[in-house]
Short mmCIF file of C-alpha atoms in Angstrom, two decimals:
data_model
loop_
_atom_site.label_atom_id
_atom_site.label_comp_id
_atom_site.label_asym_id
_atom_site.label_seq_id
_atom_site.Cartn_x
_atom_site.Cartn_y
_atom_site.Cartn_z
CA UNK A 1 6.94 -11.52 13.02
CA UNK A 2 7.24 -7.95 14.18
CA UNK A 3 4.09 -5.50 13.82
CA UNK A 4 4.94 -2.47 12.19
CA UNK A 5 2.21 -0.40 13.45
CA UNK A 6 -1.51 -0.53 14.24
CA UNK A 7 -3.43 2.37 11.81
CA UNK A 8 -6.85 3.46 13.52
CA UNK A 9 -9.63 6.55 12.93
CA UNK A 10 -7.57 8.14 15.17
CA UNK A 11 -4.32 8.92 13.31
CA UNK A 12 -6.07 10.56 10.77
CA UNK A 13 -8.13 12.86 13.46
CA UNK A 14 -11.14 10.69 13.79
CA UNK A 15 -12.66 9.32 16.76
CA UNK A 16 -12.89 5.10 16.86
CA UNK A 17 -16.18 3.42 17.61
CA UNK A 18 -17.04 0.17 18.92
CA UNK A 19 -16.82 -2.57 16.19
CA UNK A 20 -19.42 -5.60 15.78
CA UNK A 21 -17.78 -8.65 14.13
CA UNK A 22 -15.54 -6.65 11.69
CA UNK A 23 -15.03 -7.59 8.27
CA UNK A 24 -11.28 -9.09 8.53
CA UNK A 25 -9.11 -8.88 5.26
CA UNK A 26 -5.81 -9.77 4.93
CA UNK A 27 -3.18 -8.28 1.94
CA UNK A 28 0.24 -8.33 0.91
CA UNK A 29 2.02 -5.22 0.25
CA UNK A 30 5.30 -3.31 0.40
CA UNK A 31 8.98 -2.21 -1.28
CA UNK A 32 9.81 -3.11 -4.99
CA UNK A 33 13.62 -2.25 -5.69
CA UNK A 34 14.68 -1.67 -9.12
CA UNK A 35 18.54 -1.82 -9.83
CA UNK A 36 18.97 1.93 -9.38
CA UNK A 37 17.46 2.00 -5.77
CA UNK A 38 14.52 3.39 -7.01
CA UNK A 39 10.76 1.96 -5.70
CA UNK A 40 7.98 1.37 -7.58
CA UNK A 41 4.97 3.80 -6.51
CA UNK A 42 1.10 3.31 -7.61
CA UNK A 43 0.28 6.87 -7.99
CA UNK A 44 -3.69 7.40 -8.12
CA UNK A 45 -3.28 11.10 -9.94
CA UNK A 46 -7.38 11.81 -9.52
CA UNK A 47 -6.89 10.97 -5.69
CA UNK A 48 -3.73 13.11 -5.29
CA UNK A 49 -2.09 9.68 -3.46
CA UNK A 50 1.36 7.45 -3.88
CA UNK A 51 0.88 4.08 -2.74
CA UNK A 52 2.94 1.35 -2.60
CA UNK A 53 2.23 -1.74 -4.54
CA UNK A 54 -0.24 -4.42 -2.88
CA UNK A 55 -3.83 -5.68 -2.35
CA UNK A 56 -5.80 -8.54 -1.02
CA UNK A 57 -5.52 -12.03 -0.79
CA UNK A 58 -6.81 -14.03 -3.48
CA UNK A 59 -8.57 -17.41 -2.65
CA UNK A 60 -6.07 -19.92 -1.28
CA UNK A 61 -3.19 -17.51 -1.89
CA UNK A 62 -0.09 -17.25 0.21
CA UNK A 63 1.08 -13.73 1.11
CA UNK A 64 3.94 -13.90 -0.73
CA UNK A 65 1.81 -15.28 -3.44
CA UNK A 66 -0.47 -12.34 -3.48
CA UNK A 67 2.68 -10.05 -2.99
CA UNK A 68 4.40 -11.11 -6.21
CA UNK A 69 0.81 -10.99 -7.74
CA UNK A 70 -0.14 -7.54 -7.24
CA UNK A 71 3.18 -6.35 -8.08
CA UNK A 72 2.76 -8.06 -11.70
CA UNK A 73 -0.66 -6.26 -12.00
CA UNK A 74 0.30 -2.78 -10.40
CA UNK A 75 3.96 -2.23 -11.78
CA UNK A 76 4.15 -4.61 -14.24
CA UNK A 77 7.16 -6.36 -12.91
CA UNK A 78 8.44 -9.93 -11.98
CA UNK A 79 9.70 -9.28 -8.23
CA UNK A 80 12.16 -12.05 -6.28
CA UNK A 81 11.00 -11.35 -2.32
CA UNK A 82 14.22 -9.92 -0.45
CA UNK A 83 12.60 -10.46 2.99
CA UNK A 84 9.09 -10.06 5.24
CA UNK A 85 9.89 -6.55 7.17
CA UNK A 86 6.74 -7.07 9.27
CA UNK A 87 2.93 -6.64 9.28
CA UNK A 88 0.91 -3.82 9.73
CA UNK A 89 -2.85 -3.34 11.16
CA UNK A 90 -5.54 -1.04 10.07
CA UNK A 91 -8.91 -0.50 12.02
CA UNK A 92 -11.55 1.38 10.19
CA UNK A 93 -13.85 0.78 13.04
CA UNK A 94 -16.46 3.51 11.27
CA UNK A 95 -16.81 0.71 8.18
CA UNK A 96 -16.10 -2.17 10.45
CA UNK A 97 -13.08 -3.05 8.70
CA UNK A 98 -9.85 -4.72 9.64
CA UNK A 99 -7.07 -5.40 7.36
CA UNK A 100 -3.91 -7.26 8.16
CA UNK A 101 -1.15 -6.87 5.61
CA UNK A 102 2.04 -8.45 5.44
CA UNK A 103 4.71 -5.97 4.00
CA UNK A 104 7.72 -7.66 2.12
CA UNK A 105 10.87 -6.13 0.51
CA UNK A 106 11.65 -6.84 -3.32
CA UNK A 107 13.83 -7.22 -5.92
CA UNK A 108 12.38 -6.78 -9.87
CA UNK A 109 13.66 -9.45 -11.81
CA UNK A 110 12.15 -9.06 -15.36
CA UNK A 111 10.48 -5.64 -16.27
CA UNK A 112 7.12 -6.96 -18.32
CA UNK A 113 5.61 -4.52 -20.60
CA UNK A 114 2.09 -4.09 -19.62
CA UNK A 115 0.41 -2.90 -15.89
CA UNK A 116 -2.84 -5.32 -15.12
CA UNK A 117 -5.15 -2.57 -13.61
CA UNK A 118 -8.44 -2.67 -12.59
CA UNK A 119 -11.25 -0.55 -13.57
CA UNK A 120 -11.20 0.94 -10.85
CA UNK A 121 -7.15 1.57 -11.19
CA UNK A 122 -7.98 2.72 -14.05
CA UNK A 123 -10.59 5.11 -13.25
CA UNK A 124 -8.46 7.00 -10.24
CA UNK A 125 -6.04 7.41 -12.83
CA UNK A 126 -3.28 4.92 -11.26
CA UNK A 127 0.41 4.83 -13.12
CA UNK A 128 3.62 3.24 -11.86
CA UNK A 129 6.43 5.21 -10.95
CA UNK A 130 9.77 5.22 -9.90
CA UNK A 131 11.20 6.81 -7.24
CA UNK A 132 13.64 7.01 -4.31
CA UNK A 133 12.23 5.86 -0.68
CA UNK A 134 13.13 9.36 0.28
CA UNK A 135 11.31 11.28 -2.50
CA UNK A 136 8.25 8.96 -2.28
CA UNK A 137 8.10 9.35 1.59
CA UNK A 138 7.76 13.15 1.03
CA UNK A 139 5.61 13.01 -1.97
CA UNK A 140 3.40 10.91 0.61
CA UNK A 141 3.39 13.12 2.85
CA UNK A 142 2.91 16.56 1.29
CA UNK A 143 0.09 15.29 -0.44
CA UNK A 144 -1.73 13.57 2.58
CA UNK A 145 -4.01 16.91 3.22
CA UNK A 146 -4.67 17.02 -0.43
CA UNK A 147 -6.00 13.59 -0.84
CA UNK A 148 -8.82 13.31 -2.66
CA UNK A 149 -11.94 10.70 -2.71
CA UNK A 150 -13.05 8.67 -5.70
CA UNK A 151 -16.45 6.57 -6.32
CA UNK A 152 -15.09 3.89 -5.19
CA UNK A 153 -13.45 4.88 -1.47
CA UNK A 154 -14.12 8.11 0.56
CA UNK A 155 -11.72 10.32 2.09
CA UNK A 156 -11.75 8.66 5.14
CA UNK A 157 -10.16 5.07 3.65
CA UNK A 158 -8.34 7.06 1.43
CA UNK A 159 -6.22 8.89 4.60
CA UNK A 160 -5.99 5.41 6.64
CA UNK A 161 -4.11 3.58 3.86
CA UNK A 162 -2.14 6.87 2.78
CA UNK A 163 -0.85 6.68 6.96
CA UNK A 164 -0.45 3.08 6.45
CA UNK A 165 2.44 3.17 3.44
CA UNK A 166 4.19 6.26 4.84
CA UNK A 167 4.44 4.47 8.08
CA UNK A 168 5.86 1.63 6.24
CA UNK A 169 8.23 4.25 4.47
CA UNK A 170 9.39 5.85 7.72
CA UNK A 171 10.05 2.09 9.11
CA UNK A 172 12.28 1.01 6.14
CA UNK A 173 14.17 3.85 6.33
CA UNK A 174 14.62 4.41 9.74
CA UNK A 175 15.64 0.59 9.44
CA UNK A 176 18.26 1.08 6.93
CA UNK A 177 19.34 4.21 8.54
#
């Protein structure tokens, strides 16, 4: 399986320090496709961020489990998986934090009529959109200095998982292209 990148402190401008027995998570995330080409994007309008759909492994879940999970609870959609395009690493070494995602491409099958949030979700204001790779790449992007922090994550997660989905972005597209 090919890694898609490796996200650190220091591609958002932060120096890395030494980790002691990091916290190791691992998630499912990545590209929803509805029939028009458009992609379903989690935007968090009290953080100022797009995300794409995904989250953490649930006990004895399968990444693919966990993929079509999150996208039933985040854009409230049954999705058939289209293919694995890779994993990607993050290393918040300043929370001692490691996170390995698997990122898969989509397909929505069935449209369901309700998003599953969480409180938190909830709380940072999250709402499913859809938009083309191309407009969500630059909505990513323009709004990565004007990310904002919540109660529940500080700036500083906030602008490592922001890097994280427009990297996957730029490596779908540059894929397709």
């Amino acid at each position: 399986m090919k890694l898609i990148a490796k996200i650190t402190d220091e591609d958002i401008g932060e120096k890395m320090v030494e980790m002691n027995n990091p916290f190791h998570r691992k998630a499912s995330r990545g590209i929803v496709f509805d029939n028009e080409g458009n992609i379903a994007v989690f935007f968090k309008k009290n953080k100022n961020m797009y995300k794409l759909p995904g989250g953490g492994l649930e006990e004895n879940e399968s990444f693919e489990e966990a993929f079509i999970r999150e996208v039933r609870e985040e854009v409230g959609c049954e999705v058939q998986i289209i293919e694995c395009l890779g994993y990607i690493e993050e290393y918040k070494t300043k929370s001692n934090y490691i996170q390995t995602s698997y990122v898969f491409i989509g397909k929505i099958v069935n449209k369901l009529e309700n998003l599953e949030l969480t409180r938190m979700e909830q709380d940072e204001g999250g709402e499913r959109l859809w938009l083309t790779p191309e407009q969500t790449l630059i909505r990513m992007k323009e709004n990565y200095y004007n990310l904002k922090a919540s109660k529940y994550t500080n700036l500083y997660s906030t602008k490592i998982v922001a890097k994280r989905d427009i990297k996957i972005l730029e490596t779908y597209l540059n894929m397709k292209n």
